[in-house]
Amino acid sequence: MSTEQPFRISVSESDLEVLHQKLELFRFPDELHCAGWDYGAPLGDIKRLVARWRDGFDWRKAETKINELPMYTRDIEVEGYGTLSIHYIHQRSTVKNAIPLLFVHGWPGHFLEVRKMLPMLTAASTEHPSFHVVALSLPGFGFSEAPKKPGFAGRQYSEVFNKLMLSLGYPEYAYQGGDWGHLLGVHAVNHYGNKHIKAWHTNIPIYRLPTLWTHPLLYVGMFTLPFSKAAQADIQATKEWRQKGLGYFVEQSTMPQTIGYSLADSPVGLLAWIYEKLVGWSDNYPWTDDEVLEWVSVYWFSRSGPAAAGRIYYEMTDGGTRDYFEGTMWTSTPLGVSFFPREIVRLPKSWSHMLGKVVFHSEHDKGGHFAAFEQPELLAGDLRRMFKKGGPAYNIVPGKSGYDGSI
């Protein structure tokens, strides 16, 4: 592995000019009368956002703000795939014994999802633990290099995670993830749990359905679900999402190259593709236009282009032919789970025990799929409570309690 290199985003003027030209020339589709959100992202919303992106949004201001974060790149050798340049934030705490924490985003997220939580997680206090936070861009996302060969899936992502943390001097660490960060976390703890990943936390604790042979008690418990109003509401919400909101998953897990042409060439197409999810998957979060445009701009200006990120769906499901949990099983690595009411997939909470040894459980009355961005205080608070003195994962990373004797 190479040495760490400081990193700053520096989008060229020519790339900005191309973006503005494309925004100027875009041909909008029509829209049915009173369509609202029923057919996808509303035309009025997209026209407003495009006008702002073209004439008002200041990328240079956003770029300068992002560059205040301690960002780096490092070459990571991945078995069978050569060397990939991986981009990451590495925000260290002033607490000597802070807990190393790897934060992993998903799609359509990116490394900036962690930004609001950084000052909370790294803060020094006698009341809660502190963390050294590492938040990478997944390969093919943001400013990390994309794999050049097919087949880059759970084992390879896990290898990147672990080698990055080892290279930073963190042979033992904690892990947090949502969306793909959760799904890849399942693989990571199967490969590196207990030895390297000492504990992990997820804000979308989903796994396979229980069967009579693998989890007989949970399987039998399914017959009582019709008598639980809360369980029925969660199952109904998940059913509706699978019926009306799963199109993106099917497309990206079967033919990502086809949709990739549109995403790579059309900033408006990319905007609509992501904006629909930002609004639909959050819990009435008051998105500002500039928040949306910064979010989408990270994809537009990404190192490998907007199409690269979608391939994770294909590789993790082998083109839609297998379960993305394939090859994983229950592990004894201590696990914390947080439930947010507007998460897109909501299953019976007891099923989270199929993932691993649940030592921390938290339920919230607000928040959706982008918990770190929507409700950073709640998610950071859960991590603090899980790893605090007297908590279920206190001192789980040897010599890294999260506290310093000087505070």
mmCIF file of C-alpha atoms in Angstrom:
data_model
loop_
_atom_site.group_PDB
_atom_site.id
_atom_site.type_symbol
_atom_site.label_atom_id
_atom_site.label_comp_id
_atom_site.label_asym_id
_atom_site.label_seq_id
_atom_site.Cartn_x
_atom_site.Cartn_y
_atom_site.Cartn_z
ATOM 1 C CA MET A 1 0.000 0.000 0.000
ATOM 2 C CA SER A 2 1.223 3.466 -0.875
ATOM 3 C CA THR A 3 1.586 6.367 1.515
ATOM 4 C CA GLU A 4 -1.284 8.697 2.259
ATOM 5 C CA GLN A 5 -1.670 11.683 -0.072
ATOM 6 C CA PRO A 6 -3.596 14.845 0.875
ATOM 7 C CA PHE A 7 -6.544 15.389 -1.453
ATOM 8 C CA ARG A 8 -8.458 18.466 -2.598
ATOM 9 C CA ILE A 9 -11.314 18.609 -5.072
ATOM 10 C CA SER A 10 -10.448 20.824 -8.011
ATOM 11 C CA VAL A 11 -13.002 20.692 -10.797
ATOM 12 C CA SER A 12 -11.652 22.274 -13.961
ATOM 13 C CA GLU A 13 -13.264 25.335 -15.514
ATOM 14 C CA SER A 14 -13.805 23.349 -18.702
ATOM 15 C CA ASP A 15 -15.819 20.721 -16.789
ATOM 16 C CA LEU A 16 -17.949 23.460 -15.256
ATOM 17 C CA GLU A 17 -18.521 24.985 -18.690
ATOM 18 C CA VAL A 18 -19.624 21.644 -20.106
ATOM 19 C CA LEU A 19 -22.067 21.211 -17.220
ATOM 20 C CA HIS A 20 -23.610 24.614 -17.816
ATOM 21 C CA GLN A 21 -23.855 23.997 -21.555
ATOM 22 C CA LYS A 22 -25.668 20.729 -20.959
ATOM 23 C CA LEU A 23 -28.040 22.376 -18.506
ATOM 24 C CA GLU A 24 -28.755 25.148 -21.017
ATOM 25 C CA LEU A 25 -29.478 22.747 -23.871
ATOM 26 C CA PHE A 26 -31.521 20.153 -21.998
ATOM 27 C CA ARG A 27 -34.906 19.252 -23.488
ATOM 28 C CA PHE A 28 -37.475 18.674 -20.720
ATOM 29 C CA PRO A 29 -40.131 15.987 -21.063
ATOM 30 C CA ASP A 30 -43.835 16.731 -20.793
ATOM 31 C CA GLU A 31 -45.859 15.814 -17.730
ATOM 32 C CA LEU A 32 -49.405 14.631 -17.190
ATOM 33 C CA HIS A 33 -51.845 17.009 -15.534
ATOM 34 C CA CYS A 34 -51.784 16.694 -11.715
ATOM 35 C CA ALA A 35 -49.202 13.899 -11.898
ATOM 36 C CA GLY A 36 -47.450 14.998 -8.722
ATOM 37 C CA TRP A 37 -44.987 12.359 -7.514
ATOM 38 C CA ASP A 38 -47.007 9.427 -8.876
ATOM 39 C CA TYR A 39 -44.892 9.150 -12.035
ATOM 40 C CA GLY A 40 -41.558 10.157 -10.512
ATOM 41 C CA ALA A 41 -39.743 13.422 -9.867
ATOM 42 C CA PRO A 42 -42.176 16.306 -10.678
ATOM 43 C CA LEU A 43 -41.350 18.477 -13.682
ATOM 44 C CA GLY A 44 -41.727 21.693 -11.697
ATOM 45 C CA ASP A 45 -39.183 20.570 -9.104
ATOM 46 C CA ILE A 46 -36.642 19.555 -11.715
ATOM 47 C CA LYS A 47 -37.064 22.775 -13.709
ATOM 48 C CA ARG A 48 -36.509 24.802 -10.547
ATOM 49 C CA LEU A 49 -33.404 22.816 -9.593
ATOM 50 C CA VAL A 50 -31.968 23.013 -13.106
ATOM 51 C CA ALA A 51 -32.426 26.776 -13.174
ATOM 52 C CA ARG A 52 -30.655 27.068 -9.838
ATOM 53 C CA TRP A 53 -27.857 24.722 -10.928
ATOM 54 C CA ARG A 54 -27.353 26.705 -14.116
ATOM 55 C CA ASP A 55 -27.675 30.267 -12.854
ATOM 56 C CA GLY A 56 -27.330 30.375 -9.075
ATOM 57 C CA PHE A 57 -25.611 27.404 -7.451
ATOM 58 C CA ASP A 58 -21.991 28.198 -6.604
ATOM 59 C CA TRP A 59 -19.967 25.022 -7.011
ATOM 60 C CA ARG A 60 -16.738 26.809 -6.148
ATOM 61 C CA LYS A 61 -18.189 27.817 -2.784
ATOM 62 C CA ALA A 62 -19.305 24.247 -2.129
ATOM 63 C CA GLU A 63 -15.956 22.898 -3.299
ATOM 64 C CA THR A 64 -14.088 25.211 -0.925
ATOM 65 C CA LYS A 65 -16.255 24.097 1.987
ATOM 66 C CA ILE A 66 -15.768 20.405 1.192
ATOM 67 C CA ASN A 67 -12.012 20.962 0.941
ATOM 68 C CA GLU A 68 -11.981 22.071 4.581
ATOM 69 C CA LEU A 69 -12.449 18.411 5.459
ATOM 70 C CA PRO A 70 -9.275 16.363 6.062
ATOM 71 C CA MET A 71 -9.344 14.310 2.841
ATOM 72 C CA TYR A 72 -6.756 11.922 1.490
ATOM 73 C CA THR A 73 -6.181 9.209 -1.095
ATOM 74 C CA ARG A 74 -4.219 6.015 -0.797
ATOM 75 C CA ASP A 75 -3.549 3.157 -3.205
ATOM 76 C CA ILE A 76 -5.019 -0.130 -1.976
ATOM 77 C CA GLU A 77 -4.044 -3.434 -3.580
ATOM 78 C CA VAL A 78 -7.090 -5.676 -4.045
ATOM 79 C CA GLU A 79 -6.466 -9.338 -4.786
ATOM 80 C CA GLY A 80 -7.252 -10.038 -8.429
ATOM 81 C CA TYR A 81 -8.090 -6.392 -9.204
ATOM 82 C CA GLY A 82 -4.810 -4.567 -8.976
ATOM 83 C CA THR A 83 -4.403 -1.248 -7.221
ATOM 84 C CA LEU A 84 -7.257 1.191 -6.623
ATOM 85 C CA SER A 85 -6.823 4.780 -5.466
ATOM 86 C CA ILE A 86 -9.220 5.184 -2.539
ATOM 87 C CA HIS A 87 -10.464 8.571 -1.364
ATOM 88 C CA TYR A 88 -11.450 9.120 2.254
ATOM 89 C CA ILE A 89 -11.978 11.554 5.094
ATOM 90 C CA HIS A 90 -9.800 10.922 8.138
ATOM 91 C CA GLN A 91 -10.999 13.127 10.984
ATOM 92 C CA ARG A 92 -8.993 12.436 14.126
ATOM 93 C CA SER A 93 -10.135 13.285 17.628
ATOM 94 C CA THR A 94 -7.919 15.090 20.112
ATOM 95 C CA VAL A 95 -8.602 12.198 22.497
ATOM 96 C CA LYS A 96 -5.620 9.874 22.423
ATOM 97 C CA ASN A 97 -7.730 6.787 23.133
ATOM 98 C CA ALA A 98 -10.488 7.616 20.653
ATOM 99 C CA ILE A 99 -12.201 4.649 19.006
ATOM 100 C CA PRO A 100 -11.322 4.124 15.330
ATOM 101 C CA LEU A 101 -14.619 4.134 13.406
ATOM 102 C CA LEU A 102 -15.107 3.318 9.728
ATOM 103 C CA PHE A 103 -18.220 4.964 8.258
ATOM 104 C CA VAL A 104 -19.476 3.458 4.980
ATOM 105 C CA HIS A 105 -22.118 5.122 2.799
ATOM 106 C CA GLY A 106 -24.418 3.637 0.159
ATOM 107 C CA TRP A 107 -26.253 4.693 -3.018
ATOM 108 C CA PRO A 108 -27.303 7.355 -3.813
ATOM 109 C CA GLY A 109 -25.180 8.600 -0.941
ATOM 110 C CA HIS A 110 -21.512 9.467 -0.707
ATOM 111 C CA PHE A 111 -18.780 10.369 1.754
ATOM 112 C CA LEU A 112 -20.382 13.710 2.681
ATOM 113 C CA GLU A 113 -23.191 11.929 4.517
ATOM 114 C CA VAL A 114 -20.871 11.785 7.523
ATOM 115 C CA ARG A 115 -20.071 15.517 7.535
ATOM 116 C CA LYS A 116 -22.685 16.659 10.063
ATOM 117 C CA MET A 117 -21.678 13.922 12.504
ATOM 118 C CA LEU A 118 -17.939 14.590 12.426
ATOM 119 C CA PRO A 119 -17.853 17.290 15.139
ATOM 120 C CA MET A 120 -20.153 15.197 17.327
ATOM 121 C CA LEU A 121 -18.234 11.959 16.981
ATOM 122 C CA THR A 122 -14.793 13.490 17.428
ATOM 123 C CA ALA A 123 -15.722 15.764 20.347
ATOM 124 C CA ALA A 124 -13.791 15.193 23.581
ATOM 125 C CA SER A 125 -15.899 14.765 26.735
ATOM 126 C CA THR A 126 -16.048 12.892 30.009
ATOM 127 C CA GLU A 127 -19.737 12.244 29.250
ATOM 128 C CA HIS A 128 -19.363 10.233 26.053
ATOM 129 C CA PRO A 129 -16.715 8.445 23.983
ATOM 130 C CA SER A 130 -14.832 10.050 21.126
ATOM 131 C CA PHE A 131 -13.982 8.533 17.752
ATOM 132 C CA HIS A 132 -11.330 8.815 15.077
ATOM 133 C CA VAL A 133 -13.594 8.790 11.997
ATOM 134 C CA VAL A 134 -12.654 7.359 8.608
ATOM 135 C CA ALA A 135 -15.271 7.820 5.866
ATOM 136 C CA LEU A 136 -14.263 6.536 2.461
ATOM 137 C CA SER A 137 -15.748 6.901 -0.990
ATOM 138 C CA LEU A 138 -16.666 3.392 -2.087
ATOM 139 C CA PRO A 139 -14.727 2.256 -5.180
ATOM 140 C CA GLY A 140 -16.523 3.806 -8.161
ATOM 141 C CA PHE A 141 -18.152 6.490 -6.008
ATOM 142 C CA GLY A 142 -17.039 10.048 -5.417
ATOM 143 C CA PHE A 143 -13.306 10.418 -5.800
ATOM 144 C CA SER A 144 -12.280 6.775 -5.437
ATOM 145 C CA GLU A 145 -11.115 4.858 -8.470
ATOM 146 C CA ALA A 146 -13.549 2.326 -9.935
ATOM 147 C CA PRO A 147 -12.702 -1.357 -10.502
ATOM 148 C CA LYS A 148 -11.817 -2.171 -14.109
ATOM 149 C CA LYS A 149 -12.917 -5.832 -14.062
ATOM 150 C CA PRO A 150 -16.269 -7.515 -13.381
ATOM 151 C CA GLY A 151 -16.933 -9.394 -10.160
ATOM 152 C CA PHE A 152 -15.930 -6.752 -7.598
ATOM 153 C CA ALA A 153 -18.302 -7.669 -4.774
ATOM 154 C CA GLY A 154 -18.531 -8.338 -1.039
ATOM 155 C CA ARG A 155 -15.118 -9.868 -0.472
ATOM 156 C CA GLN A 156 -13.342 -7.166 -2.458
ATOM 157 C CA TYR A 157 -15.107 -4.268 -0.740
ATOM 158 C CA SER A 158 -14.337 -5.861 2.619
ATOM 159 C CA GLU A 159 -10.682 -6.146 1.645
ATOM 160 C CA VAL A 160 -10.571 -2.447 0.755
ATOM 161 C CA PHE A 161 -12.141 -1.494 4.086
ATOM 162 C CA ASN A 162 -9.785 -3.578 6.174
ATOM 163 C CA LYS A 163 -6.621 -2.679 4.297
ATOM 164 C CA LEU A 164 -7.473 1.009 4.507
ATOM 165 C CA MET A 165 -7.928 0.822 8.268
ATOM 166 C CA LEU A 166 -4.746 -1.211 8.698
ATOM 167 C CA SER A 167 -2.814 1.325 6.632
ATOM 168 C CA LEU A 168 -4.015 4.091 8.965
ATOM 169 C CA GLY A 169 -2.704 2.242 12.000
ATOM 170 C CA TYR A 170 -6.057 0.857 13.107
ATOM 171 C CA PRO A 171 -5.717 -2.952 13.281
ATOM 172 C CA GLU A 172 -8.867 -3.061 15.438
ATOM 173 C CA TYR A 173 -11.819 -0.772 14.844
ATOM 174 C CA ALA A 174 -15.587 -0.245 14.860
ATOM 175 C CA TYR A 175 -17.817 -0.027 11.780
ATOM 176 C CA GLN A 176 -20.992 1.902 10.940
ATOM 177 C CA GLY A 177 -23.090 1.701 7.796
ATOM 178 C CA GLY A 178 -26.481 2.194 6.182
ATOM 179 C CA ASP A 179 -27.775 1.208 2.724
ATOM 180 C CA TRP A 180 -24.827 -0.484 0.957
ATOM 181 C CA GLY A 181 -22.775 0.397 4.010
ATOM 182 C CA HIS A 182 -24.969 -2.062 5.900
ATOM 183 C CA LEU A 183 -25.005 -4.753 3.225
ATOM 184 C CA LEU A 184 -21.240 -4.541 2.791
ATOM 185 C CA GLY A 185 -20.868 -4.468 6.562
ATOM 186 C CA VAL A 186 -22.469 -7.908 6.740
ATOM 187 C CA HIS A 187 -19.761 -9.180 4.391
ATOM 188 C CA ALA A 188 -17.010 -7.271 6.196
ATOM 189 C CA VAL A 189 -17.817 -8.778 9.600
ATOM 190 C CA ASN A 190 -18.011 -12.221 8.028
ATOM 191 C CA HIS A 191 -14.455 -11.760 6.755
ATOM 192 C CA TYR A 192 -12.893 -9.607 9.464
ATOM 193 C CA GLY A 193 -15.248 -9.650 12.435
ATOM 194 C CA ASN A 194 -13.808 -10.029 15.940
ATOM 195 C CA LYS A 195 -10.203 -10.075 14.745
ATOM 196 C CA HIS A 196 -10.288 -6.596 13.175
ATOM 197 C CA ILE A 197 -13.876 -5.315 13.336
ATOM 198 C CA LYS A 198 -14.520 -5.473 17.068
ATOM 199 C CA ALA A 199 -18.111 -4.170 16.882
ATOM 200 C CA TRP A 200 -20.436 -2.714 14.287
ATOM 201 C CA HIS A 201 -23.590 -0.655 14.011
ATOM 202 C CA THR A 202 -26.254 -0.403 11.332
ATOM 203 C CA ASN A 203 -29.219 1.904 10.767
ATOM 204 C CA ILE A 204 -30.973 -0.473 8.357
ATOM 205 C CA PRO A 205 -30.783 -3.861 10.119
ATOM 206 C CA ILE A 206 -32.128 -6.156 7.419
ATOM 207 C CA TYR A 207 -31.171 -9.689 6.438
ATOM 208 C CA ARG A 208 -32.734 -12.707 4.776
ATOM 209 C CA LEU A 209 -36.173 -13.970 5.703
ATOM 210 C CA PRO A 210 -36.105 -16.560 8.517
ATOM 211 C CA THR A 211 -36.706 -20.195 7.621
ATOM 212 C CA LEU A 212 -37.835 -23.135 9.707
ATOM 213 C CA TRP A 213 -34.360 -24.659 9.466
ATOM 214 C CA THR A 214 -32.184 -21.592 10.073
ATOM 215 C CA HIS A 215 -34.252 -19.646 12.635
ATOM 216 C CA PRO A 216 -37.205 -21.778 13.772
ATOM 217 C CA LEU A 217 -38.408 -19.425 16.521
ATOM 218 C CA LEU A 218 -38.424 -16.388 14.249
ATOM 219 C CA TYR A 219 -40.062 -18.447 11.519
ATOM 220 C CA VAL A 220 -42.861 -19.584 13.814
ATOM 221 C CA GLY A 221 -43.161 -16.005 15.027
ATOM 222 C CA MET A 222 -44.166 -14.927 11.520
ATOM 223 C CA PHE A 223 -47.563 -16.510 12.132
ATOM 224 C CA THR A 224 -48.192 -13.980 14.924
ATOM 225 C CA LEU A 225 -47.363 -10.943 12.785
ATOM 226 C CA PRO A 226 -50.985 -10.413 11.654
ATOM 227 C CA PHE A 227 -51.814 -9.651 15.301
ATOM 228 C CA SER A 228 -49.231 -6.874 15.603
ATOM 229 C CA LYS A 229 -50.363 -3.505 14.231
ATOM 230 C CA ALA A 230 -46.813 -2.124 14.262
ATOM 231 C CA ALA A 231 -45.411 -5.130 12.408
ATOM 232 C CA GLN A 232 -48.228 -4.991 9.878
ATOM 233 C CA ALA A 233 -47.596 -1.298 9.228
ATOM 234 C CA ASP A 234 -43.887 -1.948 8.638
ATOM 235 C CA ILE A 235 -44.569 -4.883 6.343
ATOM 236 C CA GLN A 236 -47.151 -2.909 4.370
ATOM 237 C CA ALA A 237 -44.735 0.001 3.902
ATOM 238 C CA THR A 238 -42.034 -2.374 2.693
ATOM 239 C CA LYS A 239 -44.510 -4.086 0.354
ATOM 240 C CA GLU A 240 -45.502 -0.747 -1.176
ATOM 241 C CA TRP A 241 -41.858 0.192 -1.663
ATOM 242 C CA ARG A 242 -41.166 -3.109 -3.428
ATOM 243 C CA GLN A 243 -44.206 -2.589 -5.673
ATOM 244 C CA LYS A 244 -43.627 1.055 -6.604
ATOM 245 C CA GLY A 245 -40.066 1.992 -5.686
ATOM 246 C CA LEU A 246 -37.834 -0.874 -6.771
ATOM 247 C CA GLY A 247 -37.431 -0.002 -10.450
ATOM 248 C CA TYR A 248 -34.024 1.627 -9.940
ATOM 249 C CA PHE A 249 -32.760 -1.545 -8.246
ATOM 250 C CA VAL A 250 -33.894 -3.827 -11.042
ATOM 251 C CA GLU A 251 -32.345 -1.598 -13.712
ATOM 252 C CA GLN A 252 -29.016 -1.099 -11.951
ATOM 253 C CA SER A 253 -28.682 -4.754 -10.956
ATOM 254 C CA THR A 254 -29.389 -6.069 -14.463
ATOM 255 C CA MET A 255 -28.439 -3.436 -17.080
ATOM 256 C CA PRO A 256 -26.394 -0.709 -15.361
ATOM 257 C CA GLN A 257 -24.528 0.133 -18.547
ATOM 258 C CA THR A 258 -27.744 1.058 -20.353
ATOM 259 C CA ILE A 259 -28.916 3.578 -17.759
ATOM 260 C CA GLY A 260 -25.279 4.617 -17.381
ATOM 261 C CA TYR A 261 -25.243 6.382 -20.753
ATOM 262 C CA SER A 262 -28.009 8.712 -19.625
ATOM 263 C CA LEU A 263 -26.493 9.341 -16.197
ATOM 264 C CA ALA A 264 -23.039 10.028 -17.624
ATOM 265 C CA ASP A 265 -24.228 12.387 -20.354
ATOM 266 C CA SER A 266 -27.208 14.185 -18.847
ATOM 267 C CA PRO A 267 -26.815 16.145 -15.605
ATOM 268 C CA VAL A 268 -30.583 16.652 -15.562
ATOM 269 C CA GLY A 269 -31.196 12.925 -15.903
ATOM 270 C CA LEU A 270 -28.745 12.316 -13.064
ATOM 271 C CA LEU A 271 -30.427 14.990 -10.958
ATOM 272 C CA ALA A 272 -33.890 13.486 -11.400
ATOM 273 C CA TRP A 273 -32.598 9.936 -10.783
ATOM 274 C CA ILE A 274 -31.104 10.934 -7.413
ATOM 275 C CA TYR A 275 -33.529 13.678 -6.339
ATOM 276 C CA GLU A 276 -36.427 11.244 -6.445
ATOM 277 C CA LYS A 277 -34.629 9.094 -3.841
ATOM 278 C CA LEU A 278 -33.480 11.969 -1.643
ATOM 279 C CA VAL A 279 -37.066 13.153 -1.211
ATOM 280 C CA GLY A 280 -38.832 9.804 -1.305
ATOM 281 C CA TRP A 281 -36.524 8.023 1.118
ATOM 282 C CA SER A 282 -36.218 10.739 3.756
ATOM 283 C CA ASP A 283 -38.621 11.598 6.552
ATOM 284 C CA ASN A 284 -39.921 14.972 5.351
ATOM 285 C CA TYR A 285 -36.403 16.346 5.512
ATOM 286 C CA PRO A 286 -36.440 20.022 4.350
ATOM 287 C CA TRP A 287 -33.973 19.686 1.483
ATOM 288 C CA THR A 288 -32.662 23.014 0.246
ATOM 289 C CA ASP A 289 -31.962 23.304 -3.463
ATOM 290 C CA ASP A 290 -28.267 23.853 -2.783
ATOM 291 C CA GLU A 291 -28.072 20.727 -0.607
ATOM 292 C CA VAL A 292 -29.548 18.679 -3.446
ATOM 293 C CA LEU A 293 -27.269 20.261 -6.046
ATOM 294 C CA GLU A 294 -24.108 19.766 -3.996
ATOM 295 C CA TRP A 295 -25.115 16.135 -3.438
ATOM 296 C CA VAL A 296 -25.725 15.504 -7.139
ATOM 297 C CA SER A 297 -22.641 17.489 -8.185
ATOM 298 C CA VAL A 298 -20.423 15.066 -6.267
ATOM 299 C CA TYR A 299 -21.771 12.347 -8.559
ATOM 300 C CA TRP A 300 -21.459 14.495 -11.687
ATOM 301 C CA PHE A 301 -17.836 15.438 -10.993
ATOM 302 C CA SER A 302 -16.869 12.045 -9.573
ATOM 303 C CA ARG A 303 -13.582 10.493 -10.603
ATOM 304 C CA SER A 304 -15.060 7.657 -12.668
ATOM 305 C CA GLY A 305 -18.274 9.363 -13.731
ATOM 306 C CA PRO A 306 -21.876 8.964 -12.541
ATOM 307 C CA ALA A 307 -22.426 5.564 -14.169
ATOM 308 C CA ALA A 308 -19.718 3.740 -12.208
ATOM 309 C CA ALA A 309 -21.541 3.842 -8.875
ATOM 310 C CA GLY A 310 -24.555 1.907 -10.144
ATOM 311 C CA ARG A 311 -22.509 -1.179 -10.983
ATOM 312 C CA ILE A 312 -22.402 -2.172 -7.324
ATOM 313 C CA TYR A 313 -25.975 -3.448 -7.769
ATOM 314 C CA TYR A 314 -24.948 -5.745 -10.605
ATOM 315 C CA GLU A 315 -21.824 -7.080 -8.942
ATOM 316 C CA MET A 316 -23.423 -7.708 -5.546
ATOM 317 C CA THR A 317 -26.323 -9.637 -7.106
ATOM 318 C CA ASP A 318 -24.482 -11.214 -10.062
ATOM 319 C CA GLY A 319 -26.759 -9.449 -12.486
ATOM 320 C CA GLY A 320 -29.871 -9.842 -10.362
ATOM 321 C CA THR A 321 -29.538 -13.623 -10.107
ATOM 322 C CA ARG A 322 -28.583 -14.031 -6.460
ATOM 323 C CA ASP A 323 -29.073 -12.696 -2.969
ATOM 324 C CA TYR A 324 -26.645 -9.908 -2.005
ATOM 325 C CA PHE A 325 -26.133 -11.654 1.347
ATOM 326 C CA GLU A 326 -24.885 -14.808 -0.354
ATOM 327 C CA GLY A 327 -21.889 -16.311 1.439
ATOM 328 C CA THR A 328 -22.657 -14.649 4.775
ATOM 329 C CA MET A 329 -23.996 -15.943 8.074
ATOM 330 C CA TRP A 330 -24.631 -14.918 11.668
ATOM 331 C CA THR A 331 -21.507 -13.713 13.435
ATOM 332 C CA SER A 332 -20.643 -13.163 17.083
ATOM 333 C CA THR A 333 -19.242 -9.681 16.437
ATOM 334 C CA PRO A 334 -21.152 -7.318 18.774
ATOM 335 C CA LEU A 335 -23.831 -5.472 16.810
ATOM 336 C CA GLY A 336 -25.825 -2.316 17.441
ATOM 337 C CA VAL A 337 -29.060 -1.613 15.544
ATOM 338 C CA SER A 338 -31.008 1.611 15.139
ATOM 339 C CA PHE A 339 -34.494 1.814 13.669
ATOM 340 C CA PHE A 340 -35.779 4.943 11.934
ATOM 341 C CA PRO A 341 -39.513 5.111 11.117
ATOM 342 C CA ARG A 342 -39.234 6.141 7.451
ATOM 343 C CA GLU A 343 -36.564 3.647 6.442
ATOM 344 C CA ILE A 344 -37.434 2.194 3.044
ATOM 345 C CA VAL A 345 -37.260 -1.456 4.174
ATOM 346 C CA ARG A 346 -38.895 -2.118 7.533
ATOM 347 C CA LEU A 347 -39.036 -5.691 8.740
ATOM 348 C CA PRO A 348 -39.926 -7.156 12.150
ATOM 349 C CA LYS A 349 -37.339 -5.808 14.564
ATOM 350 C CA SER A 350 -36.657 -9.225 16.080
ATOM 351 C CA TRP A 351 -35.265 -10.343 12.727
ATOM 352 C CA SER A 352 -32.196 -8.169 13.294
ATOM 353 C CA HIS A 353 -30.909 -10.960 15.536
ATOM 354 C CA MET A 354 -30.299 -13.041 12.413
ATOM 355 C CA LEU A 355 -27.446 -10.652 11.563
ATOM 356 C CA GLY A 356 -25.375 -11.197 14.652
ATOM 357 C CA LYS A 357 -24.989 -10.745 18.366
ATOM 358 C CA VAL A 358 -27.210 -7.724 19.022
ATOM 359 C CA VAL A 359 -25.940 -5.831 22.074
ATOM 360 C CA PHE A 360 -27.543 -2.425 21.423
ATOM 361 C CA HIS A 361 -31.051 -1.579 20.182
ATOM 362 C CA SER A 362 -32.511 1.875 19.584
ATOM 363 C CA GLU A 363 -35.794 3.053 18.081
ATOM 364 C CA HIS A 364 -36.513 6.614 16.964
ATOM 365 C CA ASP A 365 -39.691 8.526 16.189
ATOM 366 C CA LYS A 366 -38.257 10.470 13.254
ATOM 367 C CA GLY A 367 -35.748 9.922 10.467
ATOM 368 C CA GLY A 368 -35.510 8.035 7.211
ATOM 369 C CA HIS A 369 -32.991 6.320 4.971
ATOM 370 C CA PHE A 370 -30.310 9.021 5.179
ATOM 371 C CA ALA A 371 -30.086 8.960 8.958
ATOM 372 C CA ALA A 372 -26.578 10.422 9.208
ATOM 373 C CA PHE A 373 -27.692 13.443 7.168
ATOM 374 C CA GLU A 374 -31.297 13.789 8.356
ATOM 375 C CA GLN A 375 -30.814 13.081 12.056
ATOM 376 C CA PRO A 376 -27.087 13.275 12.803
ATOM 377 C CA GLU A 377 -27.647 13.928 16.523
ATOM 378 C CA LEU A 378 -29.715 10.763 16.892
ATOM 379 C CA LEU A 379 -27.333 8.496 15.005
ATOM 380 C CA ALA A 380 -24.247 9.924 16.682
ATOM 381 C CA GLY A 381 -26.044 9.610 20.009
ATOM 382 C CA ASP A 382 -26.668 5.917 19.385
ATOM 383 C CA LEU A 383 -22.980 5.341 18.680
ATOM 384 C CA ARG A 384 -22.050 7.214 21.842
ATOM 385 C CA ARG A 385 -24.467 5.156 23.944
ATOM 386 C CA MET A 386 -23.308 1.895 22.446
ATOM 387 C CA PHE A 387 -19.618 2.568 23.138
ATOM 388 C CA LYS A 388 -19.861 4.695 26.314
ATOM 389 C CA LYS A 389 -18.673 3.725 29.789
ATOM 390 C CA GLY A 390 -21.091 1.099 31.010
ATOM 391 C CA GLY A 391 -22.414 0.568 27.484
ATOM 392 C CA PRO A 392 -22.550 -2.829 25.792
ATOM 393 C CA ALA A 393 -19.496 -2.145 23.608
ATOM 394 C CA TYR A 394 -17.416 -0.132 26.067
ATOM 395 C CA ASN A 395 -13.667 -0.732 25.607
ATOM 396 C CA ILE A 396 -14.408 -3.290 22.886
ATOM 397 C CA VAL A 397 -11.401 -1.989 20.923
ATOM 398 C CA PRO A 398 -8.457 -2.787 23.199
ATOM 399 C CA GLY A 399 -6.731 0.351 24.431
ATOM 400 C CA LYS A 400 -9.278 2.565 22.642
ATOM 401 C CA SER A 401 -11.989 3.274 25.176
ATOM 402 C CA GLY A 402 -12.959 6.602 23.636
ATOM 403 C CA TYR A 403 -11.932 8.490 26.751
ATOM 404 C CA ASP A 404 -8.749 10.218 27.800
ATOM 405 C CA GLY A 405 -7.553 10.636 31.349
ATOM 406 C CA SER A 406 -6.873 14.302 30.711
ATOM 407 C CA ILE A 407 -10.544 15.260 30.214
#
